[in-house]
Amino acid sequence: MIGQRYRDFVDELARYIAQTGDERCTGIAERLDAPVRVAVGGRGGVGRRTVARALARAGIVVTPSPDDADLQVYVLAEVVKPEDRDAVGAARQPVLAVLNKADVVAGPTAALGVPVEPMVAMLAVAVLDGLLDDTLWAALRMLADRPADVSSPDSFLTADHPLPAQLRRRLLDTLDLVGIIQAAAALARGASTASIEAELRRLSRLDAVVAAITAAGAGVRYQRLLDAVADLEAMAVTDSSVAAFLARDQTVIARMAAATDVVEAAGLHVDRCDSPAALLRRALHWQRYGRGPVTSVHRACGADIAKGSLRLWSQAGGPP
């Protein structure tokens, strides 16, 4: 998964600490491996609390204040309003927009200038919080046996049907119409409750949003890596073992892996290759890239990918 390859460097540093007992590096390792913190924002009524709940239940560290966050998730619903564009433009951290209550991205969301992922957060929370109790499953089975009018929420609530109105309201509050329709249809086909919950999670697109957050965090992780390397380089001036750690193949290649995450999260492609000729071409390409009109972070990425590729080139039999 894009955004996870920083762990190669974390693991290398952990091995170095275990081998040497150098406690000066422990704080560096802890800062490097701290979770990426996410703030969830958006206009009132778009479902930002539900999105935040779903992300937290999926393992994302959600912080209430943007000032404490490394990334921002900005929640939209239906249309992009001027205040949405203003809020996204004013963010000091990288932003991922989430179009809640939607299974596809539609409309002028590209005008935001940030990645946009669709999500149905209510379905994710229903599954992860175990909100579908025996009473609601029985209600869904009744709907599977005797379909109700699901053309709109109001029609569902007011239609003539033996399912009590309070249970219909609970179903709407838990699954919305899209979840009710999918779950009842699956029960009518004889699907198990476990398989239906798995399908509801898939329809929520929670996992795709988590993957997008992880990818967006690649830049945050890489900046932490650069900060860690700067601290280690300062130590290496008077400590040959730290200098040797920074220079060894595994460390250089781990830095390349983290840099690869950053450029791939930005939509670029890093060739996967193992022949000496291809590795040398890759090194030269990324060396040129880093010398071009790119940000300082991407300049560092270009250098790290080039250096790592040259180490692999040497290991593959390239001339010393």
GROMACS .gro file of C-alpha atoms in nm:
model
  320
    1MET     CA    1   0.000   0.000   0.000
    2ILE     CA    2   0.129   0.348  -0.087
    3GLY     CA    3   0.225   0.529   0.233
    4GLN     CA    4   0.359   0.228   0.425
    5ARG     CA    5   0.712   0.194   0.287
    6TYR     CA    6   0.850   0.444   0.538
    7ARG     CA    7   0.845   0.143   0.771
    8ASP     CA    8   1.156   0.009   0.597
    9PHE     CA    9   1.355   0.298   0.745
   10VAL     CA   10   1.181   0.270   1.084
   11ASP     CA   11   1.271  -0.100   1.096
   12GLU     CA   12   1.634  -0.032   0.998
   13LEU     CA   13   1.666   0.229   1.272
   14ALA     CA   14   1.506  -0.008   1.526
   15ARG     CA   15   1.759  -0.278   1.433
   16TYR     CA   16   2.044  -0.031   1.473
   17ILE     CA   17   1.920   0.071   1.820
   18ALA     CA   18   1.886  -0.297   1.920
   19GLN     CA   19   2.239  -0.374   1.798
   20THR     CA   20   2.412  -0.073   1.953
   21GLY     CA   21   2.194   0.018   2.249
   22ASP     CA   22   2.223   0.382   2.141
   23GLU     CA   23   1.942   0.540   2.342
   24ARG     CA   24   2.000   0.878   2.177
   25CYS     CA   25   1.824   0.737   1.872
   26THR     CA   26   1.517   0.617   2.062
   27GLY     CA   27   1.347   0.958   2.062
   28ILE     CA   28   1.422   0.998   1.692
   29ALA     CA   29   1.263   0.659   1.622
   30GLU     CA   30   0.954   0.742   1.830
   31ARG     CA   31   0.897   1.071   1.648
   32LEU     CA   32   0.945   0.898   1.315
   33ASP     CA   33   0.696   0.623   1.394
   34ALA     CA   34   0.427   0.842   1.555
   35PRO     CA   35   0.086   0.804   1.389
   36VAL     CA   36  -0.029   1.055   1.130
   37ARG     CA   37  -0.297   1.267   1.297
   38VAL     CA   38  -0.607   1.361   1.099
   39ALA     CA   39  -0.854   1.643   1.161
   40VAL     CA   40  -1.201   1.605   1.008
   41GLY     CA   41  -1.380   1.925   0.904
   42GLY     CA   42  -1.663   2.043   0.685
   43ARG     CA   43  -1.984   2.242   0.687
   44GLY     CA   44  -2.262   2.159   0.930
   45GLY     CA   45  -2.493   1.882   0.816
   46VAL     CA   46  -2.250   1.703   0.583
   47GLY     CA   47  -2.184   1.418   0.825
   48ARG     CA   48  -1.836   1.508   0.945
   49ARG     CA   49  -1.891   1.348   1.287
   50THR     CA   50  -2.000   1.024   1.121
   51VAL     CA   51  -1.695   1.032   0.893
   52ALA     CA   52  -1.470   1.099   1.193
   53ARG     CA   53  -1.628   0.809   1.382
   54ALA     CA   54  -1.581   0.570   1.090
   55LEU     CA   55  -1.218   0.671   1.042
   56ALA     CA   56  -1.141   0.636   1.412
   57ARG     CA   57  -1.301   0.290   1.421
   58ALA     CA   58  -1.084   0.195   1.122
   59GLY     CA   59  -0.766   0.287   1.311
   60ILE     CA   60  -0.704   0.642   1.190
   61VAL     CA   61  -0.588   0.878   1.467
   62VAL     CA   62  -0.847   1.158   1.459
   63THR     CA   63  -0.770   1.482   1.642
   64PRO     CA   64  -1.035   1.747   1.714
   65SER     CA   65  -0.814   2.044   1.629
   66PRO     CA   66  -0.659   2.115   1.287
   67ASP     CA   67  -0.370   2.279   1.473
   68ASP     CA   68  -0.269   1.936   1.607
   69ALA     CA   69  -0.320   1.753   1.277
   70ASP     CA   70  -0.079   1.638   1.008
   71LEU     CA   71  -0.358   1.599   0.750
   72GLN     CA   72  -0.709   1.731   0.705
   73VAL     CA   73  -1.008   1.536   0.579
   74TYR     CA   74  -1.267   1.784   0.454
   75VAL     CA   75  -1.619   1.643   0.425
   76LEU     CA   76  -1.853   1.750   0.145
   77ALA     CA   77  -2.209   1.657   0.059
   78GLU     CA   78  -2.387   1.693  -0.276
   79VAL     CA   79  -2.238   2.024  -0.394
   80VAL     CA   80  -1.918   2.222  -0.346
   81LYS     CA   81  -1.999   2.564  -0.200
   82PRO     CA   82  -1.776   2.874  -0.191
   83GLU     CA   83  -1.710   2.822   0.179
   84ASP     CA   84  -1.582   2.471   0.100
   85ARG     CA   85  -1.331   2.610  -0.147
   86ASP     CA   86  -1.227   2.877   0.102
   87ALA     CA   87  -1.176   2.625   0.382
   88VAL     CA   88  -0.973   2.388   0.165
   89GLY     CA   89  -0.764   2.675   0.031
   90ALA     CA   90  -0.689   2.802   0.381
   91ALA     CA   91  -0.573   2.465   0.517
   92ARG     CA   92  -0.212   2.455   0.634
   93GLN     CA   93  -0.188   2.077   0.600
   94PRO     CA   94  -0.243   1.845   0.304
   95VAL     CA   95  -0.616   1.794   0.243
   96LEU     CA   96  -0.819   1.494   0.129
   97ALA     CA   97  -1.182   1.575   0.049
   98VAL     CA   98  -1.448   1.314   0.122
   99LEU     CA   99  -1.779   1.332  -0.063
  100ASN     CA  100  -2.006   1.178   0.199
  101LYS     CA  101  -2.332   0.998   0.123
  102ALA     CA  102  -2.204   0.912  -0.225
  103ASP     CA  103  -2.065   0.599  -0.387
  104VAL     CA  104  -1.906   0.789  -0.677
  105VAL     CA  105  -1.752   1.131  -0.721
  106ALA     CA  106  -1.968   1.354  -0.940
  107GLY     CA  107  -2.002   1.724  -1.005
  108PRO     CA  108  -1.743   2.002  -0.999
  109THR     CA  109  -1.529   1.857  -0.718
  110ALA     CA  110  -1.215   1.889  -0.931
  111ALA     CA  111  -1.233   2.265  -0.875
  112LEU     CA  112  -1.121   2.205  -0.517
  113GLY     CA  113  -0.773   2.118  -0.636
  114VAL     CA  114  -0.732   1.830  -0.389
  115PRO     CA  115  -0.801   1.454  -0.412
  116VAL     CA  116  -1.166   1.362  -0.356
  117GLU     CA  117  -1.293   1.022  -0.239
  118PRO     CA  118  -1.660   0.918  -0.220
  119MET     CA  119  -1.785   0.757   0.100
  120VAL     CA  120  -2.103   0.644   0.270
  121ALA     CA  121  -1.985   0.686   0.628
  122MET     CA  122  -2.317   0.581   0.784
  123LEU     CA  123  -2.277   0.228   0.647
  124ALA     CA  124  -1.923   0.199   0.784
  125VAL     CA  125  -2.032   0.308   1.131
  126ALA     CA  126  -2.330   0.071   1.125
  127VAL     CA  127  -2.098  -0.223   1.061
  128LEU     CA  128  -1.802  -0.124   1.280
  129ASP     CA  129  -2.016  -0.022   1.578
  130GLY     CA  130  -2.239  -0.330   1.550
  131LEU     CA  131  -2.555  -0.121   1.521
  132LEU     CA  132  -2.746  -0.391   1.335
  133ASP     CA  133  -2.896  -0.575   1.631
  134ASP     CA  134  -3.143  -0.863   1.622
  135THR     CA  135  -3.438  -0.624   1.608
  136LEU     CA  136  -3.307  -0.447   1.298
  137TRP     CA  137  -3.215  -0.774   1.126
  138ALA     CA  138  -3.571  -0.896   1.188
  139ALA     CA  139  -3.703  -0.571   1.041
  140LEU     CA  140  -3.484  -0.615   0.734
  141ARG     CA  141  -3.608  -0.973   0.691
  142MET     CA  142  -3.965  -0.845   0.699
  143LEU     CA  143  -3.875  -0.597   0.424
  144ALA     CA  144  -3.711  -0.877   0.226
  145ASP     CA  145  -4.034  -1.079   0.247
  146ARG     CA  146  -4.262  -0.781   0.192
  147PRO     CA  147  -4.088  -0.491   0.014
  148ALA     CA  148  -4.180  -0.138   0.114
  149ASP     CA  149  -4.182   0.186  -0.083
  150VAL     CA  150  -3.817   0.298  -0.083
  151SER     CA  151  -3.850   0.571  -0.345
  152SER     CA  152  -3.769   0.834  -0.080
  153PRO     CA  153  -3.718   0.852   0.297
  154ASP     CA  154  -4.061   1.009   0.346
  155SER     CA  155  -4.229   0.740   0.137
  156PHE     CA  156  -4.054   0.469   0.336
  157LEU     CA  157  -4.167   0.620   0.666
  158THR     CA  158  -4.529   0.688   0.571
  159ALA     CA  159  -4.615   0.399   0.337
  160ASP     CA  160  -4.874   0.141   0.441
  161HIS     CA  161  -4.660  -0.146   0.571
  162PRO     CA  162  -4.673  -0.381   0.873
  163LEU     CA  163  -4.324  -0.279   0.986
  164PRO     CA  164  -4.375  -0.028   1.272
  165ALA     CA  165  -4.283   0.330   1.192
  166GLN     CA  166  -4.034   0.352   1.478
  167LEU     CA  167  -3.839   0.059   1.335
  168ARG     CA  168  -3.842   0.217   0.992
  169ARG     CA  169  -3.698   0.532   1.148
  170ARG     CA  170  -3.427   0.329   1.323
  171LEU     CA  171  -3.337   0.161   0.995
  172LEU     CA  172  -3.312   0.496   0.818
  173ASP     CA  173  -3.100   0.641   1.097
  174THR     CA  174  -2.870   0.338   1.083
  175LEU     CA  175  -2.844   0.249   0.713
  176ASP     CA  176  -3.016   0.522   0.512
  177LEU     CA  177  -3.215   0.406   0.210
  178VAL     CA  178  -2.915   0.273   0.019
  179GLY     CA  179  -2.822   0.037   0.301
  180ILE     CA  180  -3.181  -0.073   0.359
  181ILE     CA  181  -3.225  -0.155  -0.009
  182GLN     CA  182  -2.898  -0.348  -0.031
  183ALA     CA  183  -2.946  -0.542   0.292
  184ALA     CA  184  -3.308  -0.637   0.222
  185ALA     CA  185  -3.224  -0.749  -0.132
  186ALA     CA  186  -2.935  -0.959  -0.004
  187LEU     CA  187  -3.154  -1.124   0.260
  188ALA     CA  188  -3.410  -1.202  -0.010
  189ARG     CA  189  -3.132  -1.384  -0.198
  190GLY     CA  190  -3.049  -1.587   0.112
  191ALA     CA  191  -2.725  -1.408   0.203
  192SER     CA  192  -2.584  -1.441   0.555
  193THR     CA  193  -2.568  -1.146   0.792
  194ALA     CA  194  -2.187  -1.164   0.793
  195SER     CA  195  -2.169  -1.141   0.414
  196ILE     CA  196  -2.418  -0.853   0.415
  197GLU     CA  197  -2.209  -0.661   0.667
  198ALA     CA  198  -1.902  -0.719   0.452
  199GLU     CA  199  -2.091  -0.587   0.150
  200LEU     CA  200  -2.212  -0.283   0.344
  201ARG     CA  201  -1.853  -0.207   0.442
  202ARG     CA  202  -1.747  -0.238   0.079
  203LEU     CA  203  -2.028  -0.005  -0.028
  204SER     CA  204  -1.922   0.246   0.238
  205ARG     CA  205  -1.583   0.279   0.064
  206LEU     CA  206  -1.421   0.318   0.405
  207ASP     CA  207  -1.119   0.111   0.308
  208ALA     CA  208  -1.059   0.320  -0.004
  209VAL     CA  209  -1.069   0.638   0.205
  210VAL     CA  210  -0.828   0.490   0.460
  211ALA     CA  211  -0.593   0.394   0.176
  212ALA     CA  212  -0.615   0.748   0.038
  213ILE     CA  213  -0.534   0.893   0.382
  214THR     CA  214  -0.237   0.657   0.411
  215ALA     CA  215  -0.112   0.765   0.069
  216ALA     CA  216  -0.161   1.132   0.155
  217GLY     CA  217   0.040   1.074   0.472
  218ALA     CA  218   0.343   0.961   0.271
  219GLY     CA  219   0.467   1.319   0.247
  220VAL     CA  220   0.425   1.369   0.622
  221ARG     CA  221   0.615   1.049   0.694
  222TYR     CA  222   0.891   1.140   0.450
  223GLN     CA  223   0.938   1.486   0.604
  224ARG     CA  224   0.975   1.316   0.941
  225LEU     CA  225   1.233   1.086   0.783
  226LEU     CA  226   1.426   1.385   0.649
  227ASP     CA  227   1.418   1.542   0.996
  228ALA     CA  228   1.538   1.216   1.150
  229VAL     CA  229   1.822   1.189   0.898
  230ALA     CA  230   1.926   1.547   0.976
  231ASP     CA  231   1.943   1.462   1.348
  232LEU     CA  232   2.139   1.144   1.275
  233GLU     CA  233   2.379   1.328   1.044
  234ALA     CA  234   2.453   1.575   1.324
  235MET     CA  235   2.532   1.281   1.554
  236ALA     CA  236   2.741   1.113   1.284
  237VAL     CA  237   2.993   1.399   1.287
  238THR     CA  238   3.139   1.257   1.609
  239ASP     CA  239   3.001   0.901   1.602
  240SER     CA  240   3.132   0.663   1.338
  241SER     CA  241   2.868   0.397   1.410
  242VAL     CA  242   2.586   0.640   1.326
  243ALA     CA  243   2.776   0.744   1.014
  244ALA     CA  244   2.808   0.378   0.916
  245PHE     CA  245   2.435   0.325   0.971
  246LEU     CA  246   2.347   0.614   0.741
  247ALA     CA  247   2.587   0.492   0.472
  248ARG     CA  248   2.496   0.123   0.464
  249ASP     CA  249   2.300  -0.020   0.173
  250GLN     CA  250   1.990  -0.114   0.373
  251THR     CA  251   1.948   0.240   0.505
  252VAL     CA  252   1.995   0.405   0.166
  253ILE     CA  253   1.750   0.162   0.004
  254ALA     CA  254   1.497   0.220   0.285
  255ARG     CA  255   1.514   0.594   0.219
  256MET     CA  256   1.448   0.521  -0.149
  257ALA     CA  257   1.137   0.318  -0.057
  258ALA     CA  258   0.994   0.605   0.151
  259ALA     CA  259   1.068   0.854  -0.129
  260THR     CA  260   0.898   0.624  -0.379
  261ASP     CA  261   0.580   0.640  -0.171
  262VAL     CA  262   0.580   1.020  -0.190
  263VAL     CA  263   0.618   1.051  -0.566
  264GLU     CA  264   0.372   0.769  -0.635
  265ALA     CA  265   0.117   0.933  -0.405
  266ALA     CA  266   0.159   1.239  -0.629
  267GLY     CA  267   0.069   1.030  -0.935
  268LEU     CA  268   0.420   0.965  -1.067
  269HIS     CA  269   0.556   0.623  -1.156
  270VAL     CA  270   0.875   0.459  -1.034
  271ASP     CA  271   0.985   0.168  -1.250
  272ARG     CA  272   1.015  -0.169  -1.078
  273CYS     CA  273   1.331  -0.321  -1.223
  274ASP     CA  274   1.623  -0.542  -1.128
  275SER     CA  275   1.863  -0.546  -1.423
  276PRO     CA  276   2.175  -0.327  -1.393
  277ALA     CA  277   2.089  -0.131  -1.708
  278ALA     CA  278   1.732  -0.057  -1.593
  279LEU     CA  279   1.846   0.040  -1.243
  280LEU     CA  280   2.103   0.280  -1.388
  281ARG     CA  281   1.838   0.436  -1.614
  282ARG     CA  282   1.611   0.479  -1.313
  283ALA     CA  283   1.889   0.643  -1.112
  284LEU     CA  284   1.966   0.888  -1.392
  285HIS     CA  285   1.597   0.967  -1.447
  286TRP     CA  286   1.534   1.054  -1.083
  287GLN     CA  287   1.857   1.246  -1.054
  288ARG     CA  288   1.738   1.466  -1.341
  289TYR     CA  289   1.393   1.489  -1.186
  290GLY     CA  290   1.535   1.617  -0.857
  291ARG     CA  291   1.730   1.887  -1.038
  292GLY     CA  292   1.420   2.014  -1.216
  293PRO     CA  293   1.151   2.265  -1.112
  294VAL     CA  294   1.011   2.064  -0.819
  295THR     CA  295   0.946   2.127  -0.451
  296SER     CA  296   1.219   2.077  -0.193
  297VAL     CA  297   1.053   1.754  -0.077
  298HIS     CA  298   1.041   1.614  -0.430
  299ARG     CA  299   1.401   1.726  -0.483
  300ALA     CA  300   1.497   1.514  -0.182
  301CYS     CA  301   1.284   1.228  -0.317
  302GLY     CA  302   1.467   1.240  -0.650
  303ALA     CA  303   1.802   1.224  -0.474
  304ASP     CA  304   1.697   0.935  -0.248
  305ILE     CA  305   1.551   0.731  -0.535
  306ALA     CA  306   1.864   0.791  -0.743
  307LYS     CA  307   2.097   0.689  -0.456
  308GLY     CA  308   1.895   0.380  -0.372
  309SER     CA  309   1.880   0.277  -0.737
  310LEU     CA  310   2.259   0.310  -0.763
  311ARG     CA  311   2.306   0.086  -0.458
  312LEU     CA  312   2.079  -0.174  -0.617
  313TRP     CA  313   2.263  -0.128  -0.948
  314SER     CA  314   2.591  -0.206  -0.772
  315GLN     CA  315   2.440  -0.511  -0.599
  316ALA     CA  316   2.307  -0.634  -0.935
  317GLY     CA  317   2.654  -0.633  -1.088
  318GLY     CA  318   2.696  -0.279  -1.214
  319PRO     CA  319   3.055  -0.148  -1.226
  320PRO     CA  320   3.175  -0.008  -0.891
   0.00000   0.00000   0.00000
